[in-house]
Amino acid sequence: MYKVLIGILLMAVTSAMGEEKKNHNFTVAKNMDTFTAIYKNLDLMYVDTLDADVTIGNGIQSMLRSLDPYTEYYPASEMKNLKQMLTGKYAGIGALIKKDLSTGNVVIDEPYEGMPADEAGLKKGDVIVAVDDTTMLGKDVSYVSSHLRGDPGTTFKLTYETGASSLRNANATKRGKATTKTVMITRKAIQLPSVPYYGIINETGANSLRNANATKQPSAYENYKIGYLVLTQFTENCARDVRRALVDMRSKGMESLILDLRGNGGGSLQEAIKIVNMFVPKGETIVTTKGKIKRTNNVYKTEQEPLDTVMPVVVLVNGNSASASEITAGSLQDLDRATIMGTRTYGKGLVQQTVELPHDGSLKLTVSKYYIPSGRCIQAINYKHTGGGYKEHIPDSLTKEFKTRKGRIVRDGGGIKPDIEVKADSLPNIALYLGQGGLDSTEVAFHYVVDYINSHPTIAPAEDFRLSDADYADFKQRVLKSGFKYDRETSKEYKKLVEFAKFEGYYDDAKAEFEALEKKLQHNLERELDNNRKVISQMLEQDIVTHYYYQRGAIANMIQRDKVVIAAIEQLRNADATKR
């Protein structure tokens, strides 16, 4: 009897599922027919001639926007962008470029070490005048970038202006002479470094650089050396670079490690698993993916013998650490193999695959969710499949508890929450505007750095470089004379407060207090430059050091004053003291 009932129930369930699938297929076919019919009628009768790539392309993009931000269509014309994103490689001159807001021209912002721009002698502030015989003056960044990039091995003529930042800044007190130069540049396949810096940090924060220009070596705390490694992206072969760095630091006596994943937006799942494998035994399950179809359901385990399973490790993360960074940090947390420090990560628990499309296009689409060793998925946002792409953050109250290997409680649904929360110091508003350009497009900080570079052939080693009192006084005078303006948040909030007080009838009774507060909030640019000297100086120093010692030098200059790195050093010191 029971078997008959179970059989009837199974038949009913199977029948219902079959009917649901049939209805779904009919709905899909109906809408596809409708879409095709609409476009055929538009193409036949619409008053203007349609561009099929634009019209249908907009329809495709609108459809994908109703899903999640990681599902993207790449037509043949954009395949180079997809390849660069997946591999970190592109062919060009190897330099960041930006628009100089005060002139409207595109300039070099940062040449990458050893790349064609660097080898040709280009430096920060140089104006890109022409590529071959096509003028670049007054063009936007994307236009100039499209002319600088091309196939590896192709050569072009680059005309640029150098040494005249002050001439382009009408308020500058120093005057330089512009020099126009023309060079032949051969484009090269550029792969941005995944490990721009690693080294040994001693007790005082000095570091051992892989840098021929470094003259100082650690002298203190030699009995316990802390390795520091920055990983900026999970591109192909980055695990190989991390392994080489770790082996090198171990040969120099490294006894603990700070792995910095802050700002690392992720990349290859396989590379993340290889990096986790360096710290945990062979055969550990690191990631499980679950999707709609069978081939997207996978279990990923470590496959090699580790480098070290006992060395203390601290992993640094922040809100811009995502995807493969979260797999790395979350797996090491779940396996109780590392201490996670910083701020909560982005919360991307979705996996994408690329699918080839007709006519040489590709679709990068979300096919599954991933789950780290504790069984949790750290996806922080629910993307609704209706309502035009509506999304919502998963509240902490709806997240579920999971346990690490040693029984510590961790949660899903909101990124990786650090074991120890340490917030980086936020930039004051004036520093943000100095870095980006004032409200009137006064890029006084940018031009100051360019002039400093042009007038200083060399500077102190990266970790030691600091602006002098005279240097900062010079910068401050430039800012004061430049007419620099920025949007002060206190003034905006004060005006809002006054408006609300008047609306609710409190202003007249408190008028004297409001007027006194307004006087105290009066804008005083000189005072604000003095009050924020430390932060502004560090910002300028980072830019200057990058010119002489590239990205690795900027990191070396920064880590001694980095609040989160200092906290990580203290954590490892305390762990070592307890162990001993």
Coordinates of C-alpha atoms in Angstrom, one line a residue, residues 165-373:
S165 CA 54.6 71.5 -16.0
S166 CA 55.0 74.9 -14.6
L167 CA 54.4 76.5 -18.0
R168 CA 51.1 74.8 -18.1
N169 CA 50.2 76.1 -14.7
A170 CA 49.6 79.8 -14.9
N171 CA 49.8 80.2 -11.1
A172 CA 53.1 78.4 -10.6
T173 CA 56.0 80.5 -9.3
K174 CA 58.7 78.5 -11.1
R175 CA 59.0 78.5 -14.9
G176 CA 60.4 75.6 -16.9
K177 CA 61.1 75.3 -20.6
A178 CA 59.1 73.0 -22.7
T179 CA 60.9 70.4 -24.9
T180 CA 59.2 68.5 -27.6
K181 CA 60.6 65.1 -28.4
T182 CA 59.8 62.3 -30.9
V183 CA 60.6 58.7 -30.2
M184 CA 59.9 55.4 -31.9
I185 CA 58.2 52.9 -29.6
T186 CA 57.5 49.2 -30.1
R187 CA 54.4 47.9 -28.4
K188 CA 54.9 45.1 -26.0
A189 CA 52.7 42.6 -24.4
I190 CA 52.2 44.1 -20.9
Q191 CA 51.4 42.0 -17.9
L192 CA 50.8 44.1 -14.8
P193 CA 52.8 42.6 -11.9
S194 CA 50.7 40.5 -9.6
V195 CA 53.3 40.8 -6.8
P196 CA 54.7 44.3 -7.0
Y197 CA 56.5 44.0 -3.7
Y198 CA 57.8 41.6 -1.1
G199 CA 60.4 42.0 1.5
I200 CA 61.4 41.4 5.2
I201 CA 60.2 43.9 7.8
N202 CA 62.2 44.2 11.0
E203 CA 61.0 45.6 14.4
T204 CA 61.3 49.2 13.5
G205 CA 59.5 48.9 10.2
A206 CA 62.6 49.0 8.0
N207 CA 62.4 46.6 5.1
S208 CA 64.7 44.6 3.0
L209 CA 63.9 45.5 -0.6
R210 CA 64.6 43.5 -3.7
N211 CA 65.9 46.8 -5.0
A212 CA 69.5 47.6 -6.1
N213 CA 69.0 51.1 -4.9
A214 CA 68.3 50.2 -1.3
T215 CA 71.3 50.9 0.9
K216 CA 69.9 50.0 4.2
Q217 CA 69.4 46.5 5.6
P218 CA 67.4 45.5 8.7
S219 CA 69.5 45.8 11.8
A220 CA 67.0 45.2 14.6
Y221 CA 64.8 42.2 15.5
E222 CA 67.0 39.9 13.5
N223 CA 65.9 36.9 15.6
Y224 CA 62.3 37.1 14.3
K225 CA 61.8 38.3 10.7
I226 CA 58.4 39.1 9.3
G227 CA 57.8 38.7 5.6
Y228 CA 55.5 41.1 3.8
L229 CA 54.0 40.3 0.4
V230 CA 51.5 42.4 -1.7
L231 CA 49.3 40.5 -4.1
T232 CA 47.3 42.9 -6.3
Q233 CA 45.4 40.4 -8.6
F234 CA 44.8 36.7 -9.2
T235 CA 45.9 36.6 -12.9
E236 CA 47.4 33.5 -14.6
N237 CA 50.7 32.3 -13.0
C238 CA 50.4 34.7 -10.0
A239 CA 50.7 31.6 -7.7
R240 CA 54.1 30.9 -9.2
D241 CA 55.2 34.5 -8.4
V242 CA 53.9 34.2 -4.8
R243 CA 55.8 30.8 -4.4
R244 CA 59.0 32.3 -5.6
A245 CA 58.7 35.3 -3.3
L246 CA 57.9 33.0 -0.3
V247 CA 60.9 30.8 -1.0
D248 CA 63.2 33.8 -1.4
M249 CA 62.0 35.3 2.0
R250 CA 62.4 31.9 3.7
S251 CA 66.0 31.8 2.5
K252 CA 66.4 35.2 4.2
G253 CA 65.1 33.9 7.5
M254 CA 61.4 34.7 7.3
E255 CA 59.5 33.2 10.3
S256 CA 56.0 34.8 9.8
L257 CA 54.1 36.4 7.0
I258 CA 51.8 39.3 6.2
L259 CA 49.9 38.6 3.0
D260 CA 48.3 41.9 1.8
L261 CA 45.2 41.4 -0.3
R262 CA 43.7 44.8 0.3
G263 CA 42.3 46.2 -2.9
N264 CA 42.7 42.9 -4.7
G265 CA 39.5 42.4 -6.8
G266 CA 40.2 38.7 -7.5
G267 CA 40.5 36.7 -10.7
S268 CA 41.4 33.1 -11.2
L269 CA 39.9 30.5 -8.8
Q270 CA 42.6 28.0 -9.6
E271 CA 45.3 30.5 -8.7
A272 CA 43.7 31.2 -5.4
I273 CA 43.5 27.5 -4.6
K274 CA 47.2 27.1 -5.4
I275 CA 48.1 29.9 -3.1
V276 CA 46.0 28.5 -0.2
N277 CA 47.8 25.2 -0.9
M278 CA 51.1 26.8 0.0
F279 CA 49.9 26.9 3.7
V280 CA 47.7 23.8 4.1
P281 CA 48.2 20.1 3.4
K282 CA 47.6 18.3 0.2
G283 CA 44.0 16.9 -0.2
E284 CA 42.1 19.7 1.6
T285 CA 38.8 20.7 0.1
I286 CA 39.0 24.5 -0.5
V287 CA 36.1 25.4 -2.7
T288 CA 32.9 23.7 -3.7
T289 CA 30.8 25.2 -6.6
K290 CA 27.1 24.6 -7.1
G291 CA 25.1 25.6 -10.1
K292 CA 22.1 24.7 -12.3
I293 CA 23.8 22.2 -14.5
K294 CA 26.1 19.3 -13.6
R295 CA 29.3 20.5 -15.1
T296 CA 29.2 23.7 -13.0
N297 CA 29.2 21.5 -9.8
N298 CA 32.8 21.0 -8.8
V299 CA 35.0 20.3 -5.8
Y300 CA 38.5 21.9 -5.7
K301 CA 41.1 20.4 -3.5
T302 CA 44.8 21.2 -2.8
E303 CA 47.0 19.0 -5.0
Q304 CA 50.5 19.7 -3.9
E305 CA 52.6 19.4 -0.8
P306 CA 52.6 22.8 1.1
L307 CA 55.5 25.1 1.7
D308 CA 54.8 25.6 5.3
T309 CA 51.8 24.6 7.5
V310 CA 52.9 26.1 10.9
M311 CA 54.4 29.6 10.1
P312 CA 52.1 32.3 11.6
V313 CA 50.3 34.1 8.8
V314 CA 48.2 37.4 8.9
V315 CA 46.1 38.2 5.8
L316 CA 45.1 41.8 5.3
V317 CA 41.8 42.5 3.6
N318 CA 39.4 45.4 3.1
G319 CA 36.1 46.3 1.3
N320 CA 37.8 46.0 -2.1
S321 CA 39.1 42.5 -1.5
A322 CA 36.8 40.3 -3.6
S323 CA 36.3 37.0 -5.3
A324 CA 39.6 35.0 -5.3
S325 CA 40.9 37.2 -2.5
E326 CA 37.9 36.2 -0.4
I327 CA 38.5 32.5 -1.3
T328 CA 42.1 32.8 -0.1
A329 CA 41.3 34.7 3.1
G330 CA 38.1 32.8 3.9
S331 CA 39.7 29.4 3.3
L332 CA 42.7 30.2 5.5
Q333 CA 40.2 31.5 8.2
D334 CA 37.9 28.5 8.0
L335 CA 40.9 26.1 8.3
D336 CA 42.3 28.2 11.2
R337 CA 45.5 28.6 9.3
A338 CA 45.7 32.4 9.3
T339 CA 44.5 35.5 11.2
I340 CA 42.4 37.8 9.0
M341 CA 42.8 41.5 9.7
G342 CA 41.4 44.7 8.3
T343 CA 37.8 45.4 7.4
R344 CA 35.0 43.2 5.9
T345 CA 35.5 42.1 2.3
Y346 CA 33.3 42.9 -0.7
G347 CA 31.2 39.7 -0.6
K348 CA 31.4 38.1 -4.0
G349 CA 30.5 34.4 -3.9
L350 CA 29.6 33.9 -7.5
V351 CA 31.6 32.1 -10.2
Q352 CA 31.7 33.1 -13.9
Q353 CA 32.6 31.1 -17.0
T354 CA 33.1 32.4 -20.5
V355 CA 31.0 30.9 -23.4
E356 CA 31.9 31.4 -27.0
L357 CA 29.2 32.9 -29.1
P358 CA 28.6 33.1 -32.9
H359 CA 30.6 35.7 -34.8
D360 CA 33.6 35.7 -32.4
G361 CA 31.8 37.1 -29.4
S362 CA 31.8 35.8 -25.9
L363 CA 29.4 35.7 -22.9
K364 CA 30.9 35.9 -19.4
L365 CA 28.1 34.5 -17.2
T366 CA 27.5 33.6 -13.6
V367 CA 27.1 29.8 -13.5
S368 CA 27.4 28.9 -9.8
K369 CA 28.0 30.0 -6.3
Y370 CA 31.1 28.9 -4.4
Y371 CA 31.4 27.6 -0.8
I372 CA 34.6 27.7 1.2
P373 CA 35.7 24.9 3.7

